[in-house]
Amino acid sequence: MTEQINLPRDAVMVDVTIGQGGHSFLFGKTLGPAGVIVGLDIDKNSIRRARLRLKDLVCKVILVNSNFSHISEQVRGRGIEGVDFILADLGVSSAQLADARMGLSFRTNERLDMRIDKRLKTTAADIVNKTDEKSLGDLIFRFGQDRASRRIARFIVEHRRRRPITTTGQLAGIVCDALGGRRKGRIHPATRTFQALRIAVNNELENLARLLAAAPELLKNNGRIAVISFHSLEDRLVKTNFKKNEKEGIYRVVTKKPIVPSREEIARNRRARSAKLRIAERQ
Ligand SMILES: C[S@@+](CC[C@H](N)C(=O)[O-])C[C@H]1O[C@@H](n2cnc3c(N)ncnc32)[C@H](O)[C@@H]1O
């Protein structure tokens, strides 16, 4: 991405998903003392990790435990008038997937939580134990794009009548039973159901829509926004937003087709296999 984004040394960059600070570190190395990185993340531990990673940069680094749906308040509230670069690398980091406190993994047995931001009230366990069967099926279909959504919802409801569903292992087992080993593909049978619940628990699509709506007002002329997404629902939102803004003369779409990782990158990092990068420039 550093090929498409050339930042002046005094650039203002907002990394709305700071994570471990990996991307910000790469861009931050090219900034001078007048440059600024504002980093946001809903996970306090990400902020802690990024602070360590970025501590030696010469530019100013401001890290905030905030949802990127509040980007405007966070940026303007710090007296920043215009931004050269907004970067969003959506989803979760490998560190979060491996963190049992997140309750995201169907490969290990964890408390079924899925809240990346622990300030949220509703967990995945609340959803699977309290939502009626039809709404649960709709949710798995809409956010997980799983054609077996109705059957999975029925199995969940039958199971929870006997015993509440409290762990990721329990839920993964129920989904596998619902699919009766029918799926022979490479992905784990519970992948789509887990994706659906994570999107719902963390309001991922609403947050992305808010970020995309706020970006044009914040970007300077020729400033760029880059979004890396990991599933088609997110990618569609980004693509549609960029196209609409291009029609209205607000953006020029830099990536006519999304940029996808090379085979080597995927071999190095499995999580990258579904990544799509789209970039637009403020006109
Ligand atoms: C894939 S990681 C980012 C990795 C980062 N680019 C790096 O190089 O280390 C995604 C991060 O975004 C955060 N995140 C997800 N949704 C968010 C939101 N709505 N607002 C702010 N941060 C969010 C997650 O907590 C996670 O730390």
PDB file of C-alpha atoms and ligand atoms in Angstrom:
ATOM      1  CA  MET A   1       0.000   0.000   0.000  1.00  0.00           C
ATOM      2  CA  THR A   2       2.980   2.286   0.605  1.00  0.00           C
ATOM      3  CA  GLU A   3       3.284   2.428  -3.243  1.00  0.00           C
ATOM      4  CA  GLN A   4      -0.133   4.059  -3.649  1.00  0.00           C
ATOM      5  CA  ILE A   5       0.140   6.367  -0.642  1.00  0.00           C
ATOM      6  CA  ASN A   6       2.878   8.945  -0.670  1.00  0.00           C
ATOM      7  CA  LEU A   7       2.670  11.081   2.424  1.00  0.00           C
ATOM      8  CA  PRO A   8       4.414  14.435   2.862  1.00  0.00           C
ATOM      9  CA  ARG A   9       6.633  14.560   5.979  1.00  0.00           C
ATOM     10  CA  ASP A  10       4.158  16.817   7.771  1.00  0.00           C
ATOM     11  CA  ALA A  11       1.114  14.686   6.895  1.00  0.00           C
ATOM     12  CA  VAL A  12      -1.785  14.027   9.228  1.00  0.00           C
ATOM     13  CA  MET A  13      -2.781  10.379   9.138  1.00  0.00           C
ATOM     14  CA  VAL A  14      -5.692   8.760  10.955  1.00  0.00           C
ATOM     15  CA  ASP A  15      -5.278   5.026  11.419  1.00  0.00           C
ATOM     16  CA  VAL A  16      -8.795   4.151  12.550  1.00  0.00           C
ATOM     17  CA  THR A  17      -7.892   0.525  13.390  1.00  0.00           C
ATOM     18  CA  ILE A  18      -4.469   0.939  14.981  1.00  0.00           C
ATOM     19  CA  GLY A  19      -4.263  -2.736  16.094  1.00  0.00           C
ATOM     20  CA  GLN A  20      -0.640  -3.520  16.871  1.00  0.00           C
ATOM     21  CA  GLY A  21       0.485  -0.381  15.041  1.00  0.00           C
ATOM     22  CA  GLY A  22       2.054  -2.322  12.160  1.00  0.00           C
ATOM     23  CA  HIS A  23       0.699  -0.162   9.332  1.00  0.00           C
ATOM     24  CA  SER A  24       1.140   3.068  11.256  1.00  0.00           C
ATOM     25  CA  PHE A  25       4.736   2.161  11.969  1.00  0.00           C
ATOM     26  CA  LEU A  26       5.457   1.769   8.229  1.00  0.00           C
ATOM     27  CA  PHE A  27       3.867   5.119   7.336  1.00  0.00           C
ATOM     28  CA  GLY A  28       5.063   6.799  10.512  1.00  0.00           C
ATOM     29  CA  LYS A  29       8.707   6.139   9.600  1.00  0.00           C
ATOM     30  CA  THR A  30       8.279   8.476   6.608  1.00  0.00           C
ATOM     31  CA  LEU A  31       6.872  11.338   8.717  1.00  0.00           C
ATOM     32  CA  GLY A  32       8.914  14.117  10.318  1.00  0.00           C
ATOM     33  CA  PRO A  33       8.354  15.916  13.656  1.00  0.00           C
ATOM     34  CA  ALA A  34       5.516  17.991  12.139  1.00  0.00           C
ATOM     35  CA  GLY A  35       3.668  14.845  11.059  1.00  0.00           C
ATOM     36  CA  VAL A  36       0.789  13.446  13.122  1.00  0.00           C
ATOM     37  CA  ILE A  37      -0.707   9.983  13.526  1.00  0.00           C
ATOM     38  CA  VAL A  38      -4.066   9.727  15.241  1.00  0.00           C
ATOM     39  CA  GLY A  39      -4.710   6.064  16.054  1.00  0.00           C
ATOM     40  CA  LEU A  40      -8.102   4.733  17.128  1.00  0.00           C
ATOM     41  CA  ASP A  41      -9.097   1.321  18.417  1.00  0.00           C
ATOM     42  CA  ILE A  42     -12.030  -0.068  20.367  1.00  0.00           C
ATOM     43  CA  ASP A  43      -9.773  -2.558  22.134  1.00  0.00           C
ATOM     44  CA  LYS A  44      -7.741  -1.154  25.022  1.00  0.00           C
ATOM     45  CA  ASN A  45      -5.115  -3.872  24.588  1.00  0.00           C
ATOM     46  CA  SER A  46      -4.558  -2.860  20.954  1.00  0.00           C
ATOM     47  CA  ILE A  47      -3.900   0.697  22.098  1.00  0.00           C
ATOM     48  CA  ARG A  48      -1.383  -0.611  24.633  1.00  0.00           C
ATOM     49  CA  ARG A  49       0.393  -2.742  22.010  1.00  0.00           C
ATOM     50  CA  ALA A  50       0.434   0.083  19.453  1.00  0.00           C
ATOM     51  CA  ARG A  51       1.840   2.541  21.997  1.00  0.00           C
ATOM     52  CA  LEU A  52       4.871   0.301  22.471  1.00  0.00           C
ATOM     53  CA  ARG A  53       5.315  -0.252  18.750  1.00  0.00           C
ATOM     54  CA  LEU A  54       5.165   3.453  17.854  1.00  0.00           C
ATOM     55  CA  LYS A  55       7.126   4.878  20.778  1.00  0.00           C
ATOM     56  CA  ASP A  56      10.270   5.708  18.780  1.00  0.00           C
ATOM     57  CA  LEU A  57       8.617   7.546  15.889  1.00  0.00           C
ATOM     58  CA  VAL A  58       9.557  11.225  15.622  1.00  0.00           C
ATOM     59  CA  CYS A  59       6.074  12.337  14.543  1.00  0.00           C
ATOM     60  CA  LYS A  60       3.345  13.121  17.051  1.00  0.00           C
ATOM     61  CA  VAL A  61       1.302  10.022  17.969  1.00  0.00           C
ATOM     62  CA  ILE A  62      -2.143  10.363  19.543  1.00  0.00           C
ATOM     63  CA  LEU A  63      -3.824   7.079  20.515  1.00  0.00           C
ATOM     64  CA  VAL A  64      -7.457   6.946  21.544  1.00  0.00           C
ATOM     65  CA  ASN A  65      -9.625   4.060  22.759  1.00  0.00           C
ATOM     66  CA  SER A  66     -12.541   4.995  20.523  1.00  0.00           C
ATOM     67  CA  ASN A  67     -14.802   3.555  17.878  1.00  0.00           C
ATOM     68  CA  PHE A  68     -14.034   4.838  14.383  1.00  0.00           C
ATOM     69  CA  SER A  69     -17.688   5.734  13.988  1.00  0.00           C
ATOM     70  CA  HIS A  70     -16.692   8.772  16.121  1.00  0.00           C
ATOM     71  CA  ILE A  71     -13.804   9.756  13.836  1.00  0.00           C
ATOM     72  CA  SER A  72     -15.059  13.309  13.274  1.00  0.00           C
ATOM     73  CA  GLU A  73     -15.295  14.174  16.984  1.00  0.00           C
ATOM     74  CA  GLN A  74     -11.940  12.522  17.685  1.00  0.00           C
ATOM     75  CA  VAL A  75     -10.128  14.410  14.917  1.00  0.00           C
ATOM     76  CA  ARG A  76     -11.850  17.799  15.067  1.00  0.00           C
ATOM     77  CA  GLY A  77     -11.876  17.690  18.868  1.00  0.00           C
ATOM     78  CA  ARG A  78      -8.084  17.808  18.702  1.00  0.00           C
ATOM     79  CA  GLY A  79      -8.092  20.928  16.571  1.00  0.00           C
ATOM     80  CA  ILE A  80      -7.129  19.048  13.402  1.00  0.00           C
ATOM     81  CA  GLU A  81      -8.707  20.696  10.366  1.00  0.00           C
ATOM     82  CA  GLY A  82      -7.792  18.375   7.505  1.00  0.00           C
ATOM     83  CA  VAL A  83      -6.449  14.844   7.092  1.00  0.00           C
ATOM     84  CA  ASP A  84      -4.073  13.547   4.397  1.00  0.00           C
ATOM     85  CA  PHE A  85      -4.740   9.866   4.895  1.00  0.00           C
ATOM     86  CA  ILE A  86      -7.394   7.722   6.542  1.00  0.00           C
ATOM     87  CA  LEU A  87      -6.576   4.045   6.878  1.00  0.00           C
ATOM     88  CA  ALA A  88      -8.999   1.312   7.975  1.00  0.00           C
ATOM     89  CA  ASP A  89      -7.830  -2.297   8.277  1.00  0.00           C
ATOM     90  CA  LEU A  90     -11.100  -3.869   9.358  1.00  0.00           C
ATOM     91  CA  GLY A  91     -11.896  -6.876  11.496  1.00  0.00           C
ATOM     92  CA  VAL A  92      -9.759  -8.373  14.203  1.00  0.00           C
ATOM     93  CA  SER A  93      -6.041  -9.002  14.607  1.00  0.00           C
ATOM     94  CA  SER A  94      -4.449 -12.418  15.053  1.00  0.00           C
ATOM     95  CA  ALA A  95      -3.630 -11.392  18.627  1.00  0.00           C
ATOM     96  CA  GLN A  96      -7.336 -10.843  19.290  1.00  0.00           C
ATOM     97  CA  LEU A  97      -8.329 -14.129  17.652  1.00  0.00           C
ATOM     98  CA  ALA A  98      -5.873 -15.918  19.903  1.00  0.00           C
ATOM     99  CA  ASP A  99      -7.033 -14.057  23.020  1.00  0.00           C
ATOM    100  CA  ALA A 100      -9.477 -16.274  24.923  1.00  0.00           C
ATOM    101  CA  ARG A 101     -11.013 -13.184  26.614  1.00  0.00           C
ATOM    102  CA  MET A 102     -12.419 -12.117  23.228  1.00  0.00           C
ATOM    103  CA  GLY A 103     -14.351 -15.385  22.867  1.00  0.00           C
ATOM    104  CA  LEU A 104     -14.007 -15.361  19.081  1.00  0.00           C
ATOM    105  CA  SER A 105     -12.485 -18.714  18.264  1.00  0.00           C
ATOM    106  CA  PHE A 106     -14.296 -21.908  17.321  1.00  0.00           C
ATOM    107  CA  ARG A 107     -11.028 -23.808  17.436  1.00  0.00           C
ATOM    108  CA  THR A 108     -10.673 -23.529  21.212  1.00  0.00           C
ATOM    109  CA  ASN A 109     -13.269 -23.552  23.966  1.00  0.00           C
ATOM    110  CA  GLU A 110     -13.815 -20.019  25.274  1.00  0.00           C
ATOM    111  CA  ARG A 111     -16.586 -18.062  26.916  1.00  0.00           C
ATOM    112  CA  LEU A 112     -18.899 -17.063  24.048  1.00  0.00           C
ATOM    113  CA  ASP A 113     -18.409 -13.281  24.088  1.00  0.00           C
ATOM    114  CA  MET A 114     -17.144 -11.728  20.805  1.00  0.00           C
ATOM    115  CA  ARG A 115     -17.248  -8.124  22.091  1.00  0.00           C
ATOM    116  CA  ILE A 116     -14.069  -6.474  20.843  1.00  0.00           C
ATOM    117  CA  ASP A 117     -15.062  -3.393  22.791  1.00  0.00           C
ATOM    118  CA  LYS A 118     -15.745  -4.584  26.322  1.00  0.00           C
ATOM    119  CA  ARG A 119     -17.884  -1.475  26.940  1.00  0.00           C
ATOM    120  CA  LEU A 120     -20.615  -3.031  24.773  1.00  0.00           C
ATOM    121  CA  LYS A 121     -23.441  -4.677  26.697  1.00  0.00           C
ATOM    122  CA  THR A 122     -24.605  -7.545  24.448  1.00  0.00           C
ATOM    123  CA  THR A 123     -22.437 -10.641  24.001  1.00  0.00           C
ATOM    124  CA  ALA A 124     -22.736 -13.389  21.393  1.00  0.00           C
ATOM    125  CA  ALA A 125     -24.077 -15.644  24.173  1.00  0.00           C
ATOM    126  CA  ASP A 126     -26.902 -13.136  24.792  1.00  0.00           C
ATOM    127  CA  ILE A 127     -27.820 -13.262  21.106  1.00  0.00           C
ATOM    128  CA  VAL A 128     -27.772 -17.054  20.704  1.00  0.00           C
ATOM    129  CA  ASN A 129     -29.688 -17.645  23.941  1.00  0.00           C
ATOM    130  CA  LYS A 130     -32.296 -14.867  23.681  1.00  0.00           C
ATOM    131  CA  THR A 131     -33.073 -14.239  19.996  1.00  0.00           C
ATOM    132  CA  ASP A 132     -36.162 -15.961  18.539  1.00  0.00           C
ATOM    133  CA  GLU A 133     -35.514 -18.650  15.966  1.00  0.00           C
ATOM    134  CA  LYS A 134     -36.611 -16.654  12.919  1.00  0.00           C
ATOM    135  CA  SER A 135     -34.535 -13.563  13.764  1.00  0.00           C
ATOM    136  CA  LEU A 136     -31.546 -15.775  14.557  1.00  0.00           C
ATOM    137  CA  GLY A 137     -31.861 -17.493  11.166  1.00  0.00           C
ATOM    138  CA  ASP A 138     -32.158 -14.102   9.443  1.00  0.00           C
ATOM    139  CA  LEU A 139     -29.040 -12.847  11.239  1.00  0.00           C
ATOM    140  CA  ILE A 140     -26.977 -15.916  10.247  1.00  0.00           C
ATOM    141  CA  PHE A 141     -28.194 -15.611   6.673  1.00  0.00           C
ATOM    142  CA  ARG A 142     -27.661 -11.860   6.372  1.00  0.00           C
ATOM    143  CA  PHE A 143     -24.283 -11.486   8.095  1.00  0.00           C
ATOM    144  CA  GLY A 144     -22.909 -14.995   7.560  1.00  0.00           C
ATOM    145  CA  GLN A 145     -24.391 -15.655   4.120  1.00  0.00           C
ATOM    146  CA  ASP A 146     -24.955 -19.236   5.196  1.00  0.00           C
ATOM    147  CA  ARG A 147     -27.626 -21.033   3.169  1.00  0.00           C
ATOM    148  CA  ALA A 148     -28.193 -23.464   6.036  1.00  0.00           C
ATOM    149  CA  SER A 149     -29.101 -20.557   8.347  1.00  0.00           C
ATOM    150  CA  ARG A 150     -32.631 -21.817   9.166  1.00  0.00           C
ATOM    151  CA  ARG A 151     -31.382 -25.275  10.098  1.00  0.00           C
ATOM    152  CA  ILE A 152     -28.564 -23.851  12.220  1.00  0.00           C
ATOM    153  CA  ALA A 153     -31.029 -21.553  14.029  1.00  0.00           C
ATOM    154  CA  ARG A 154     -33.346 -24.505  14.687  1.00  0.00           C
ATOM    155  CA  PHE A 155     -30.496 -26.577  16.159  1.00  0.00           C
ATOM    156  CA  ILE A 156     -29.415 -23.667  18.359  1.00  0.00           C
ATOM    157  CA  VAL A 157     -32.934 -23.157  19.704  1.00  0.00           C
ATOM    158  CA  GLU A 158     -33.427 -26.893  20.338  1.00  0.00           C
ATOM    159  CA  HIS A 159     -30.107 -27.078  22.162  1.00  0.00           C
ATOM    160  CA  ARG A 160     -30.631 -24.017  24.342  1.00  0.00           C
ATOM    161  CA  ARG A 161     -33.976 -25.401  25.588  1.00  0.00           C
ATOM    162  CA  ARG A 162     -31.958 -28.080  27.341  1.00  0.00           C
ATOM    163  CA  ARG A 163     -28.931 -26.020  28.346  1.00  0.00           C
ATOM    164  CA  PRO A 164     -27.819 -22.403  27.751  1.00  0.00           C
ATOM    165  CA  ILE A 165     -25.043 -21.985  25.183  1.00  0.00           C
ATOM    166  CA  THR A 166     -22.125 -20.377  26.957  1.00  0.00           C
ATOM    167  CA  THR A 167     -18.951 -21.397  25.129  1.00  0.00           C
ATOM    168  CA  THR A 168     -17.531 -21.150  21.600  1.00  0.00           C
ATOM    169  CA  GLY A 169     -16.879 -24.899  21.605  1.00  0.00           C
ATOM    170  CA  GLN A 170     -20.516 -25.647  22.392  1.00  0.00           C
ATOM    171  CA  LEU A 171     -21.748 -23.372  19.585  1.00  0.00           C
ATOM    172  CA  ALA A 172     -19.245 -24.767  17.072  1.00  0.00           C
ATOM    173  CA  GLY A 173     -20.434 -28.296  17.971  1.00  0.00           C
ATOM    174  CA  ILE A 174     -24.097 -27.354  17.468  1.00  0.00           C
ATOM    175  CA  VAL A 175     -23.373 -25.811  14.038  1.00  0.00           C
ATOM    176  CA  CYS A 176     -21.387 -28.896  13.002  1.00  0.00           C
ATOM    177  CA  ASP A 177     -24.299 -31.106  14.100  1.00  0.00           C
ATOM    178  CA  ALA A 178     -26.745 -28.920  12.147  1.00  0.00           C
ATOM    179  CA  LEU A 179     -24.663 -29.317   9.015  1.00  0.00           C
ATOM    180  CA  GLY A 180     -24.223 -33.031   9.671  1.00  0.00           C
ATOM    181  CA  GLY A 181     -20.722 -33.028   8.249  1.00  0.00           C
ATOM    182  CA  ARG A 182     -22.189 -32.079   4.857  1.00  0.00           C
ATOM    183  CA  ARG A 183     -19.650 -29.386   4.211  1.00  0.00           C
ATOM    184  CA  LYS A 184     -16.466 -30.678   2.688  1.00  0.00           C
ATOM    185  CA  GLY A 185     -14.940 -27.296   1.811  1.00  0.00           C
ATOM    186  CA  ARG A 186     -11.793 -25.926   3.339  1.00  0.00           C
ATOM    187  CA  ILE A 187     -13.440 -23.608   5.809  1.00  0.00           C
ATOM    188  CA  HIS A 188     -14.633 -24.808   9.211  1.00  0.00           C
ATOM    189  CA  PRO A 189     -18.429 -25.363   9.175  1.00  0.00           C
ATOM    190  CA  ALA A 190     -18.917 -22.791  11.953  1.00  0.00           C
ATOM    191  CA  THR A 191     -16.990 -20.005  10.169  1.00  0.00           C
ATOM    192  CA  ARG A 192     -20.049 -18.254   8.733  1.00  0.00           C
ATOM    193  CA  THR A 193     -22.136 -18.441  11.895  1.00  0.00           C
ATOM    194  CA  PHE A 194     -19.243 -17.042  13.933  1.00  0.00           C
ATOM    195  CA  GLN A 195     -18.733 -14.258  11.373  1.00  0.00           C
ATOM    196  CA  ALA A 196     -22.448 -13.388  11.533  1.00  0.00           C
ATOM    197  CA  LEU A 197     -22.431 -13.160  15.324  1.00  0.00           C
ATOM    198  CA  ARG A 198     -19.248 -11.084  15.433  1.00  0.00           C
ATOM    199  CA  ILE A 199     -20.696  -8.605  12.936  1.00  0.00           C
ATOM    200  CA  ALA A 200     -23.908  -8.345  14.955  1.00  0.00           C
ATOM    201  CA  VAL A 201     -22.260  -8.067  18.388  1.00  0.00           C
ATOM    202  CA  ASN A 202     -19.860  -5.337  17.259  1.00  0.00           C
ATOM    203  CA  ASN A 203     -22.248  -3.471  14.904  1.00  0.00           C
ATOM    204  CA  GLU A 204     -19.537  -3.768  12.288  1.00  0.00           C
ATOM    205  CA  LEU A 205     -21.521  -2.686   9.237  1.00  0.00           C
ATOM    206  CA  GLU A 206     -23.136   0.356  10.890  1.00  0.00           C
ATOM    207  CA  ASN A 207     -19.746   1.494  12.168  1.00  0.00           C
ATOM    208  CA  LEU A 208     -18.188   1.151   8.728  1.00  0.00           C
ATOM    209  CA  ALA A 209     -21.064   3.063   7.122  1.00  0.00           C
ATOM    210  CA  ARG A 210     -20.572   5.904   9.647  1.00  0.00           C
ATOM    211  CA  LEU A 211     -16.842   6.019   8.971  1.00  0.00           C
ATOM    212  CA  LEU A 212     -17.380   6.144   5.204  1.00  0.00           C
ATOM    213  CA  ALA A 213     -19.955   8.909   5.598  1.00  0.00           C
ATOM    214  CA  ALA A 214     -17.622  11.015   7.751  1.00  0.00           C
ATOM    215  CA  ALA A 215     -14.471  10.676   5.626  1.00  0.00           C
ATOM    216  CA  PRO A 216     -15.108  13.219   2.807  1.00  0.00           C
ATOM    217  CA  GLU A 217     -15.544  16.073   5.319  1.00  0.00           C
ATOM    218  CA  LEU A 218     -12.246  15.261   6.996  1.00  0.00           C
ATOM    219  CA  LEU A 219      -9.997  14.645   3.996  1.00  0.00           C
ATOM    220  CA  LYS A 220      -7.940  17.481   2.497  1.00  0.00           C
ATOM    221  CA  ASN A 221      -7.925  17.930  -1.278  1.00  0.00           C
ATOM    222  CA  ASN A 222      -5.957  15.002  -2.728  1.00  0.00           C
ATOM    223  CA  GLY A 223      -6.119  13.268   0.659  1.00  0.00           C
ATOM    224  CA  ARG A 224      -6.715   9.528   0.430  1.00  0.00           C
ATOM    225  CA  ILE A 225      -8.802   6.916   2.188  1.00  0.00           C
ATOM    226  CA  ALA A 226      -7.749   3.257   2.094  1.00  0.00           C
ATOM    227  CA  VAL A 227      -9.934   0.449   3.388  1.00  0.00           C
ATOM    228  CA  ILE A 228      -8.887  -3.169   3.773  1.00  0.00           C
ATOM    229  CA  SER A 229     -11.903  -5.428   4.208  1.00  0.00           C
ATOM    230  CA  PHE A 230     -12.219  -9.141   4.870  1.00  0.00           C
ATOM    231  CA  HIS A 231     -15.681 -10.137   3.732  1.00  0.00           C
ATOM    232  CA  SER A 232     -17.976  -9.254   0.884  1.00  0.00           C
ATOM    233  CA  LEU A 233     -20.518  -7.336   2.990  1.00  0.00           C
ATOM    234  CA  GLU A 234     -17.864  -4.831   4.031  1.00  0.00           C
ATOM    235  CA  ASP A 235     -16.291  -4.699   0.599  1.00  0.00           C
ATOM    236  CA  ARG A 236     -19.663  -3.971  -1.009  1.00  0.00           C
ATOM    237  CA  LEU A 237     -20.232  -1.026   1.361  1.00  0.00           C
ATOM    238  CA  VAL A 238     -16.822   0.431   0.518  1.00  0.00           C
ATOM    239  CA  LYS A 239     -17.185  -0.103  -3.218  1.00  0.00           C
ATOM    240  CA  THR A 240     -20.669   1.470  -3.319  1.00  0.00           C
ATOM    241  CA  ASN A 241     -19.622   4.426  -1.184  1.00  0.00           C
ATOM    242  CA  PHE A 242     -16.542   5.176  -3.308  1.00  0.00           C
ATOM    243  CA  LYS A 243     -18.541   4.904  -6.558  1.00  0.00           C
ATOM    244  CA  LYS A 244     -21.323   7.168  -5.300  1.00  0.00           C
ATOM    245  CA  ASN A 245     -18.802   9.771  -4.155  1.00  0.00           C
ATOM    246  CA  GLU A 246     -17.003   9.550  -7.492  1.00  0.00           C
ATOM    247  CA  LYS A 247     -20.274  10.220  -9.342  1.00  0.00           C
ATOM    248  CA  GLU A 248     -20.797  13.282  -7.179  1.00  0.00           C
ATOM    249  CA  GLY A 249     -17.280  14.569  -7.918  1.00  0.00           C
ATOM    250  CA  ILE A 250     -16.169  14.084  -4.293  1.00  0.00           C
ATOM    251  CA  TYR A 251     -13.732  11.190  -4.852  1.00  0.00           C
ATOM    252  CA  ARG A 252     -11.614   9.762  -7.612  1.00  0.00           C
ATOM    253  CA  VAL A 253     -11.452   5.999  -7.210  1.00  0.00           C
ATOM    254  CA  VAL A 254      -7.771   5.038  -7.312  1.00  0.00           C
ATOM    255  CA  THR A 255      -8.305   1.264  -7.325  1.00  0.00           C
ATOM    256  CA  LYS A 256     -10.770   0.405 -10.115  1.00  0.00           C
ATOM    257  CA  LYS A 257     -10.442  -3.209  -9.002  1.00  0.00           C
ATOM    258  CA  PRO A 258      -9.609  -4.043  -5.389  1.00  0.00           C
ATOM    259  CA  ILE A 259      -5.993  -4.899  -4.656  1.00  0.00           C
ATOM    260  CA  VAL A 260      -5.655  -8.448  -3.307  1.00  0.00           C
ATOM    261  CA  PRO A 261      -2.652 -10.038  -1.611  1.00  0.00           C
ATOM    262  CA  SER A 262      -0.080 -12.062  -3.544  1.00  0.00           C
ATOM    263  CA  ARG A 263       0.291 -15.805  -3.036  1.00  0.00           C
ATOM    264  CA  GLU A 264       3.431 -15.202  -0.984  1.00  0.00           C
ATOM    265  CA  GLU A 265       1.604 -12.780   1.304  1.00  0.00           C
ATOM    266  CA  ILE A 266      -1.166 -15.333   1.841  1.00  0.00           C
ATOM    267  CA  ALA A 267       1.377 -18.060   2.577  1.00  0.00           C
ATOM    268  CA  ARG A 268       2.948 -15.760   5.180  1.00  0.00           C
ATOM    269  CA  ASN A 269      -0.365 -14.691   6.683  1.00  0.00           C
ATOM    270  CA  ARG A 270      -3.457 -16.901   6.278  1.00  0.00           C
ATOM    271  CA  ARG A 271      -5.736 -14.134   7.536  1.00  0.00           C
ATOM    272  CA  ALA A 272      -4.845 -12.104   4.415  1.00  0.00           C
ATOM    273  CA  ARG A 273      -6.476 -14.616   2.069  1.00  0.00           C
ATOM    274  CA  SER A 274      -9.773 -12.744   1.813  1.00  0.00           C
ATOM    275  CA  ALA A 275      -8.375  -9.201   2.109  1.00  0.00           C
ATOM    276  CA  LYS A 276      -9.394  -6.525  -0.397  1.00  0.00           C
ATOM    277  CA  LEU A 277      -7.885  -3.068  -0.485  1.00  0.00           C
ATOM    278  CA  ARG A 278      -9.723  -0.118  -2.041  1.00  0.00           C
ATOM    279  CA  ILE A 279      -8.420   3.436  -2.199  1.00  0.00           C
ATOM    280  CA  ALA A 280     -10.141   6.711  -3.104  1.00  0.00           C
ATOM    281  CA  GLU A 281      -8.806  10.271  -3.368  1.00  0.00           C
ATOM    282  CA  ARG A 282     -10.647  13.421  -2.283  1.00  0.00           C
ATOM    283  CA  GLN A 283     -11.205  15.822  -5.194  1.00  0.00           C
TER     284      GLN A 283
HETATM  285  C1  LIG B   1      -6.865  -6.107  11.602  1.00  0.00           C
HETATM  286  S1  LIG B   1      -6.587  -5.242  13.051  1.00  0.00           S
HETATM  287  C2  LIG B   1      -5.590  -3.893  12.550  1.00  0.00           C
HETATM  288  C3  LIG B   1      -4.141  -4.229  12.441  1.00  0.00           C
HETATM  289  C4  LIG B   1      -3.264  -3.008  12.188  1.00  0.00           C
HETATM  290  N1  LIG B   1      -3.492  -2.451  10.871  1.00  0.00           N
HETATM  291  C5  LIG B   1      -1.802  -3.356  12.330  1.00  0.00           C
HETATM  292  O1  LIG B   1      -1.037  -3.135  11.371  1.00  0.00           O
HETATM  293  O2  LIG B   1      -1.408  -3.815  13.401  1.00  0.00           O
HETATM  294  C6  LIG B   1      -8.119  -4.461  13.330  1.00  0.00           C
HETATM  295  C7  LIG B   1      -8.201  -3.605  14.574  1.00  0.00           C
HETATM  296  O3  LIG B   1      -9.342  -2.775  14.438  1.00  0.00           O
HETATM  297  C8  LIG B   1      -9.989  -2.660  15.676  1.00  0.00           C
HETATM  298  N2  LIG B   1     -11.371  -2.296  15.387  1.00  0.00           N
HETATM  299  C9  LIG B   1     -12.345  -3.069  14.857  1.00  0.00           C
HETATM  300  N3  LIG B   1     -13.480  -2.354  14.707  1.00  0.00           N
HETATM  301  C10 LIG B   1     -13.210  -1.095  15.138  1.00  0.00           C
HETATM  302  C11 LIG B   1     -13.977   0.113  15.241  1.00  0.00           C
HETATM  303  N4  LIG B   1     -15.262   0.141  14.870  1.00  0.00           N
HETATM  304  N5  LIG B   1     -13.381   1.219  15.694  1.00  0.00           N
HETATM  305  C12 LIG B   1     -12.064   1.199  16.081  1.00  0.00           C
HETATM  306  N6  LIG B   1     -11.295   0.085  16.032  1.00  0.00           N
HETATM  307  C13 LIG B   1     -11.860  -1.044  15.560  1.00  0.00           C
HETATM  308  C14 LIG B   1      -9.804  -4.014  16.316  1.00  0.00           C
HETATM  309  O4  LIG B   1      -9.899  -3.914  17.720  1.00  0.00           O
HETATM  310  C15 LIG B   1      -8.377  -4.379  15.857  1.00  0.00           C
HETATM  311  O5  LIG B   1      -7.413  -3.978  16.798  1.00  0.00           O
END
